mmCIF file of C-alpha atoms in Angstrom:
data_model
loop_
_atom_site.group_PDB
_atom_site.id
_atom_site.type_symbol
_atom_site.label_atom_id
_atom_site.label_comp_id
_atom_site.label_asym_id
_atom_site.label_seq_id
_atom_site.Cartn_x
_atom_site.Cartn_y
_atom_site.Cartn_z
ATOM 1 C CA UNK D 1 -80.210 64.804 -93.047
ATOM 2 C CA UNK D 2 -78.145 67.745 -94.588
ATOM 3 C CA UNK D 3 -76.142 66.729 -97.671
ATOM 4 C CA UNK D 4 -72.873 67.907 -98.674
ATOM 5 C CA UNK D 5 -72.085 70.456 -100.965
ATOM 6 C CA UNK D 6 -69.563 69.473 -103.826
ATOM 7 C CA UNK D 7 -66.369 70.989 -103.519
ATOM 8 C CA UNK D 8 -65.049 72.825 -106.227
ATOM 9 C CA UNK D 9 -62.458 75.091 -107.214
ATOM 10 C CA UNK D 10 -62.944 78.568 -107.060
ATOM 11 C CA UNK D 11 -63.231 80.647 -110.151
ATOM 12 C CA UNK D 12 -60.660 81.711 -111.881
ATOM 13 C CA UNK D 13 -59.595 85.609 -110.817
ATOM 14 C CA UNK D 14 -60.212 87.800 -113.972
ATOM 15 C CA UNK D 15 -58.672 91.369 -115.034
ATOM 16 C CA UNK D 16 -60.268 94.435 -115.778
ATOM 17 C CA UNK D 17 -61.221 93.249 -119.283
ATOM 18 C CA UNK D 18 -63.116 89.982 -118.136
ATOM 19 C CA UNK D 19 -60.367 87.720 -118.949
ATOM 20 C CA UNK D 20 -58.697 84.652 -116.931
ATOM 21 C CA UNK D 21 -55.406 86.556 -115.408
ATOM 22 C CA UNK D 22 -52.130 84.154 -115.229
ATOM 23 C CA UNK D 23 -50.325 83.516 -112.515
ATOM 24 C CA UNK D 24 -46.671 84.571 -112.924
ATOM 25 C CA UNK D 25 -45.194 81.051 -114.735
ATOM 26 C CA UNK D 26 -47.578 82.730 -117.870
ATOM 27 C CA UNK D 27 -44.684 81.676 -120.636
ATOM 28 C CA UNK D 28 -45.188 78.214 -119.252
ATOM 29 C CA UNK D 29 -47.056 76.403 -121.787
ATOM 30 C CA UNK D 30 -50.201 73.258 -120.309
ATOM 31 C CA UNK D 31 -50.365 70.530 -122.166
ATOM 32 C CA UNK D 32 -53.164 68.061 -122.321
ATOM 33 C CA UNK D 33 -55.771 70.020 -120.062
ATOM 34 C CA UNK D 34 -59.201 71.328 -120.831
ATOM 35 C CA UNK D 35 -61.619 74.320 -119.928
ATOM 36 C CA UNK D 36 -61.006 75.616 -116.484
ATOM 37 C CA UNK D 37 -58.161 73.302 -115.706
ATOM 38 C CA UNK D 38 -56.093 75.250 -118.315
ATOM 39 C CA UNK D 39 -56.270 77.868 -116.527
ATOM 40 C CA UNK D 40 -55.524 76.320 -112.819
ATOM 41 C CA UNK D 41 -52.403 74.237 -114.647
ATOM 42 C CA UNK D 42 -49.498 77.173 -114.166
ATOM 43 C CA UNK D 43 -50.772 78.025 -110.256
ATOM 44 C CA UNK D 44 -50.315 73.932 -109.601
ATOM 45 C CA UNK D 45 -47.018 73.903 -111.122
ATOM 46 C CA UNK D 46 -45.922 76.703 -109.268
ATOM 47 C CA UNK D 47 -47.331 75.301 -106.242
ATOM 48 C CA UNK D 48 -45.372 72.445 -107.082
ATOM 49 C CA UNK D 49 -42.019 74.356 -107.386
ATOM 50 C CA UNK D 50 -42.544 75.822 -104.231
ATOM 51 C CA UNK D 51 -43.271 72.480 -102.263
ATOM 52 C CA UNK D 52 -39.921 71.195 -104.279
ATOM 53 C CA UNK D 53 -37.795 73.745 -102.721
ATOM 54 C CA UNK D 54 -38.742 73.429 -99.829
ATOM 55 C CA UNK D 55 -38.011 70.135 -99.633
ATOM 56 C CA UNK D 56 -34.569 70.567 -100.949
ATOM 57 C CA UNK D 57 -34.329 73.298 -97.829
ATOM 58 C CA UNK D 58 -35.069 70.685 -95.113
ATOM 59 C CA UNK D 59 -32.381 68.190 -96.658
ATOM 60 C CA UNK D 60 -29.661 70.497 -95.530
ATOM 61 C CA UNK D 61 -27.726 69.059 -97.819
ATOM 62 C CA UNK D 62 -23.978 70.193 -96.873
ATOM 63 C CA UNK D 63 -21.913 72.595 -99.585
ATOM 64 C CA UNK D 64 -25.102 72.806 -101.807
ATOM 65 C CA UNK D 65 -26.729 76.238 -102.032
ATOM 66 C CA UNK D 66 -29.301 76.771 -104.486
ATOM 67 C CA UNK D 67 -31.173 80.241 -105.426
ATOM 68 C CA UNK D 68 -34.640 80.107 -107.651
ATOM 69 C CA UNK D 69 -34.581 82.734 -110.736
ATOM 70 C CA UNK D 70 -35.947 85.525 -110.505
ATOM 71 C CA UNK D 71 -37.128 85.734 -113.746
ATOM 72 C CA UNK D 72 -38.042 81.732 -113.948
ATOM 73 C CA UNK D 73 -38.970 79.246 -111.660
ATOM 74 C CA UNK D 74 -38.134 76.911 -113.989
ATOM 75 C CA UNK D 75 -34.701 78.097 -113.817
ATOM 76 C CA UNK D 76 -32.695 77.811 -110.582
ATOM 77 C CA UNK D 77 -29.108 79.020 -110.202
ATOM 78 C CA UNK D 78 -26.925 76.641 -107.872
ATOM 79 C CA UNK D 79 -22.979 76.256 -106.249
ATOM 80 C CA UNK D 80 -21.450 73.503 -104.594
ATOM 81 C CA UNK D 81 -18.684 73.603 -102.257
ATOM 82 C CA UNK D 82 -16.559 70.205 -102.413
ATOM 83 C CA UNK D 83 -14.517 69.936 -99.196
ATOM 84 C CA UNK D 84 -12.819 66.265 -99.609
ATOM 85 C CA UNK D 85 -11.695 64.113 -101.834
ATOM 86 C CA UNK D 86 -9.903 64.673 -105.857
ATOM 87 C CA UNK D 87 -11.704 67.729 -105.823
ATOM 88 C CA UNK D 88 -11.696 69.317 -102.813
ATOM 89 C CA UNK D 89 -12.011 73.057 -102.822
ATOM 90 C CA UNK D 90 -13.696 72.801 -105.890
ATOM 91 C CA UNK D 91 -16.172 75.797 -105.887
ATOM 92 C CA UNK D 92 -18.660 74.898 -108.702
ATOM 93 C CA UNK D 93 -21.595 76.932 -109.872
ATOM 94 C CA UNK D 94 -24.558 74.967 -111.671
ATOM 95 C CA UNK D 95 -27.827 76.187 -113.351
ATOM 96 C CA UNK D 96 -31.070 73.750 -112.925
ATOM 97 C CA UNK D 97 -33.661 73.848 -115.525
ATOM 98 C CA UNK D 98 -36.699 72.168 -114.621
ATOM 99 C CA UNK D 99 -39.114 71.339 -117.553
ATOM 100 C CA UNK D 100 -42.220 73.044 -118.660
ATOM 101 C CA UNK D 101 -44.278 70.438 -117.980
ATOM 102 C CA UNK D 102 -42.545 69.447 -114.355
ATOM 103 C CA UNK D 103 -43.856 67.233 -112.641
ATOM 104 C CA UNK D 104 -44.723 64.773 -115.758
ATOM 105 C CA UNK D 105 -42.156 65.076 -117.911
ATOM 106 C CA UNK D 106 -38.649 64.415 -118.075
ATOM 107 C CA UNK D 107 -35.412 65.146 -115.275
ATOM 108 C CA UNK D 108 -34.344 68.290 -114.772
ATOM 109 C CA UNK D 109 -31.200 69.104 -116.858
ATOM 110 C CA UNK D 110 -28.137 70.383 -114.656
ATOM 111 C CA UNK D 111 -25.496 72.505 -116.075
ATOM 112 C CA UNK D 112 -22.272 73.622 -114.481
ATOM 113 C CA UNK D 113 -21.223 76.769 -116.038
ATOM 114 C CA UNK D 114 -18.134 77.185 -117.081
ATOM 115 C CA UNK D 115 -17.376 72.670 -117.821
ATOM 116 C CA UNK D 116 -15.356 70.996 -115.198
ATOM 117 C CA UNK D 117 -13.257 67.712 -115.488
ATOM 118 C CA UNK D 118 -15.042 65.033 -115.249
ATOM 119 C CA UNK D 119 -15.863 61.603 -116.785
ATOM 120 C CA UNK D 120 -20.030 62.271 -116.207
ATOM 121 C CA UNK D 121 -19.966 66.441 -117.330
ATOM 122 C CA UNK D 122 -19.656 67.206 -121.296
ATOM 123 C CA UNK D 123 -16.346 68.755 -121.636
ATOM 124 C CA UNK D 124 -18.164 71.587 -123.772
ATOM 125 C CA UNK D 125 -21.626 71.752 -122.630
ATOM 126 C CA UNK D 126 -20.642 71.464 -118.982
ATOM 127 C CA UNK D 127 -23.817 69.585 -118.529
ATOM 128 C CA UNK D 128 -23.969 66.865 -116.135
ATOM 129 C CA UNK D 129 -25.457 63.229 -117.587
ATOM 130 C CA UNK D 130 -28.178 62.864 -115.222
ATOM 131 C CA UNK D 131 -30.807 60.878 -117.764
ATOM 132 C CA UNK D 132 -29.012 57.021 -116.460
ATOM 133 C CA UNK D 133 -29.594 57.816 -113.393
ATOM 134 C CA UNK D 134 -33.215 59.658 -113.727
ATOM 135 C CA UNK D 135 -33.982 57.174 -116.759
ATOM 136 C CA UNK D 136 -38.000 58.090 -116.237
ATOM 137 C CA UNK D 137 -38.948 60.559 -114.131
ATOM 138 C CA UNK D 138 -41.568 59.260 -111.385
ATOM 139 C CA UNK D 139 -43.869 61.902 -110.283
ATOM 140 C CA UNK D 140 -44.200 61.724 -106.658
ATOM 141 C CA UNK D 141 -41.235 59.222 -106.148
ATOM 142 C CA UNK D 142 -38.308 61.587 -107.412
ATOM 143 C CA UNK D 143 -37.613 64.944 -106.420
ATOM 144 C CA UNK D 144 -35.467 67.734 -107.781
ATOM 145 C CA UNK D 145 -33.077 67.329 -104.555
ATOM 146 C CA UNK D 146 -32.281 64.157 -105.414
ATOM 147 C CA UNK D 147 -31.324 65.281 -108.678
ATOM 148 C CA UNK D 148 -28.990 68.011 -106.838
ATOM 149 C CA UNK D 149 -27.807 64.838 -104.194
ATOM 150 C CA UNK D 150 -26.841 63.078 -107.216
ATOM 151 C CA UNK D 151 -24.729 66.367 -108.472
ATOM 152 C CA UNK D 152 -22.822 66.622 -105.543
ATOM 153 C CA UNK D 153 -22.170 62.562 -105.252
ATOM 154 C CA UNK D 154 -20.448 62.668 -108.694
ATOM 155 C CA UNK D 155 -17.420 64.188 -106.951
ATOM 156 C CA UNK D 156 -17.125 61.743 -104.441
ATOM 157 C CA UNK D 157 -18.029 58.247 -106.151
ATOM 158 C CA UNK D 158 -16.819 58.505 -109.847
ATOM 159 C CA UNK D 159 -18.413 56.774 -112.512
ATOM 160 C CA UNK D 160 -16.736 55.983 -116.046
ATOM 161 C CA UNK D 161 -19.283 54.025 -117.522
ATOM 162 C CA UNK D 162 -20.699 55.927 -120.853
ATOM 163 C CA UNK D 163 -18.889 58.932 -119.941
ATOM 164 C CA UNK D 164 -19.648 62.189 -121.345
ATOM 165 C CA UNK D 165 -15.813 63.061 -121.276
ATOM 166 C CA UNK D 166 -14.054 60.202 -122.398
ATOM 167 C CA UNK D 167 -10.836 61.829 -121.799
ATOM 168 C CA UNK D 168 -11.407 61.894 -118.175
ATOM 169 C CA UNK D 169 -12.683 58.570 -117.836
ATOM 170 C CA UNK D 170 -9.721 57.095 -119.709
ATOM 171 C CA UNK D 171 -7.329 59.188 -117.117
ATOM 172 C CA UNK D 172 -9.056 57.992 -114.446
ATOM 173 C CA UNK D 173 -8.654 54.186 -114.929
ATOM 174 C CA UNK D 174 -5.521 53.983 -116.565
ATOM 175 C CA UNK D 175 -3.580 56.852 -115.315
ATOM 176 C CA UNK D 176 -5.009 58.344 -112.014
ATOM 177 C CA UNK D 177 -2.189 60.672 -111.060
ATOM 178 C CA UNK D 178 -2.484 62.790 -114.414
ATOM 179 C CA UNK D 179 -6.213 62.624 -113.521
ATOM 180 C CA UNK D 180 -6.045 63.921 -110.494
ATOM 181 C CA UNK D 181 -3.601 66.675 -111.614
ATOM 182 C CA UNK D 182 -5.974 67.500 -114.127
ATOM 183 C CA UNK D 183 -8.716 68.017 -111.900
ATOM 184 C CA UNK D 184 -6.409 70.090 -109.423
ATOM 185 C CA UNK D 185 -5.700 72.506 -112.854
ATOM 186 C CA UNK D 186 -9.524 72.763 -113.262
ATOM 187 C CA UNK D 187 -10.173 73.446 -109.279
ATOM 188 C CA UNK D 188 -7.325 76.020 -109.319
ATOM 189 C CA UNK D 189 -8.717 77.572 -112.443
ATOM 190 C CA UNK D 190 -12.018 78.259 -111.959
ATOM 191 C CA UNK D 191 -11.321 79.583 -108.471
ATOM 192 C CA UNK D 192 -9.027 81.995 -110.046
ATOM 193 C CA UNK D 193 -12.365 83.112 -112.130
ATOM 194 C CA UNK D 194 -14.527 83.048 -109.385
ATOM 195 C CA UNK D 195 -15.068 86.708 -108.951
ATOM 196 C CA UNK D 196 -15.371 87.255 -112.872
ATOM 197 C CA UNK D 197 -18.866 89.029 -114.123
ATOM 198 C CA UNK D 198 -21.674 86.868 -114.746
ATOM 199 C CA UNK D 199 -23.410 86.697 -118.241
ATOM 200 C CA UNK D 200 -27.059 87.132 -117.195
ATOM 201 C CA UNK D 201 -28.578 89.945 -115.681
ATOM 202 C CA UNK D 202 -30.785 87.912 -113.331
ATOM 203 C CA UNK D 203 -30.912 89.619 -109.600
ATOM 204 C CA UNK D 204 -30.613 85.766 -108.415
ATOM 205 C CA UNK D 205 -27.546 84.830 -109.905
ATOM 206 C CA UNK D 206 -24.570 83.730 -107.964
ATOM 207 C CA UNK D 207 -22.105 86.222 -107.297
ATOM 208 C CA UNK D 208 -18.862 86.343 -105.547
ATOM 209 C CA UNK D 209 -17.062 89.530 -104.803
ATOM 210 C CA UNK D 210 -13.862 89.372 -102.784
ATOM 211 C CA UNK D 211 -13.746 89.948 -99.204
ATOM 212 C CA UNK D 212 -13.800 93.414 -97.807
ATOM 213 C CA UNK D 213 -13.184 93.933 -94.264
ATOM 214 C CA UNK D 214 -15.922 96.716 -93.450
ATOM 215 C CA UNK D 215 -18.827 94.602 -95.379
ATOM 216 C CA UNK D 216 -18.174 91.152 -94.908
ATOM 217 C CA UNK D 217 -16.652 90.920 -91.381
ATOM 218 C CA UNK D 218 -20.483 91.524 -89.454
ATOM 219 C CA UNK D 219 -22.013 89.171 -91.488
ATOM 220 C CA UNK D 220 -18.994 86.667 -91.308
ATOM 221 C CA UNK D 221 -19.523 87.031 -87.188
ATOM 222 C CA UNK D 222 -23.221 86.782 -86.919
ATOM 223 C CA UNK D 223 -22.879 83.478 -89.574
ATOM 224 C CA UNK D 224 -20.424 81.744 -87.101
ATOM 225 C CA UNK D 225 -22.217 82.729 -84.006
ATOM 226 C CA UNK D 226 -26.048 81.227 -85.238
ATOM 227 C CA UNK D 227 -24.096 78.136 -85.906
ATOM 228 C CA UNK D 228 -22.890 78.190 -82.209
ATOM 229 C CA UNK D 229 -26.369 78.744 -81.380
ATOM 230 C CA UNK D 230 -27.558 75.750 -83.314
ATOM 231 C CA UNK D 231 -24.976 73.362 -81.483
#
């Protein structure tokens, strides 16, 4: 009767010095780990990240696009398109910052850069109160694209209750028309700053540029004719 040998994981790679190499989430910092495990702890978590995204990929989840940094996976960079509803043609980009200690600790934070109008999104912060919905975050039950699901819902189903902008959620029960014009001003406005410079130098950033003929029109065509393929 043969017996099994015990699984284990392999040993950690090291450099030319002798010493444990990092993977690349190195500025992460592992909390409440030992030993060897230590060392495994930012290859899990990026492993983690990884699985996360690609789970927000196979939601399809319509007018959200969402880019990793390239500097940080903690950090992703994020735009939704909002095609209905008080803010339709709303073209709002987001930034996601996952925590250090993801998938134990607390909600990603979601930040729409520059603030929009809204009862849930802190008039000067721009972030987005996500922390009554995502009270305690559940590893294994909640997942970042719920978080993003959530973002996008805001638009559609507005909630006034402990509102970050009290403004807004004053307009919106007690005078809806100035609300709504409000929000219009907002939508108009940052469209009209859509193609400004962005303040990071991150390669993964979301950029517009306006449309030029020669460049855009291929890639417009062969966009329009996969979906045709996909129907």
């Amino acid at each position: 009767m043969t017996t099994m040998e015990k699984k284990s994981l392999p040993k950690v790679p090291e450099d030319a010095n002798g010493e444990a190499t990092v993977s690349p989430l190195k500025a992460v910092k592992i909390t409440n780990t030992e030993g060897q495990l230590a060392a495994y702890g930012p290859f899990f978590l990026e492993y983690a990240l990884m699985s996360e995204y690609n789970l927000l990929r196979k939601q399809r989840l319509p007018g959200l696009y969402v880019l990793p940094s390239e500097k940080s996976p903690l950090h992703w960079f994020g735009v939704l398109f909002i095609r209905q509803g008080i803010y339709q043609e709303g073209v709002f980009k987001f930034e996601l910052s996952i925590p250090e200690n993801y998938p134990d600790g607390d909600c990603p934070s979601l930040r729409f850069t520059p603030p929009i109008f809204h009862p849930m999104i802190d008039p000067d912060t721009g972030v987005l109160e996500v922390k009554k919905t995502f009270s305690k975050w559940r590893r294994g039950s909640n997942h970042i694209w719920q978080v993003l699901l959530f973002a996008r819902r805001v638009f559609y189903k507005i909630d006034t209750t402990e509102p970050l902008n009290p403004e807004a959620a004053d307009l919106y029960e007690n005078d809806l028309e100035l609300f709504k014009s409000r929000v219009h001003e907002c939508v108009l406005s940052l469209k009209e700053h859509l193609y400004d410079p962005v303040s990071t130098d991150d390669q993964h950033a979301i950029v517009f540029s306006p449309w030029e003929e020669e460049l855009h029109r291929s890639v417009h065509f062969s966009i329009i004719n996969r979906k045709q393929e996909d129907t």
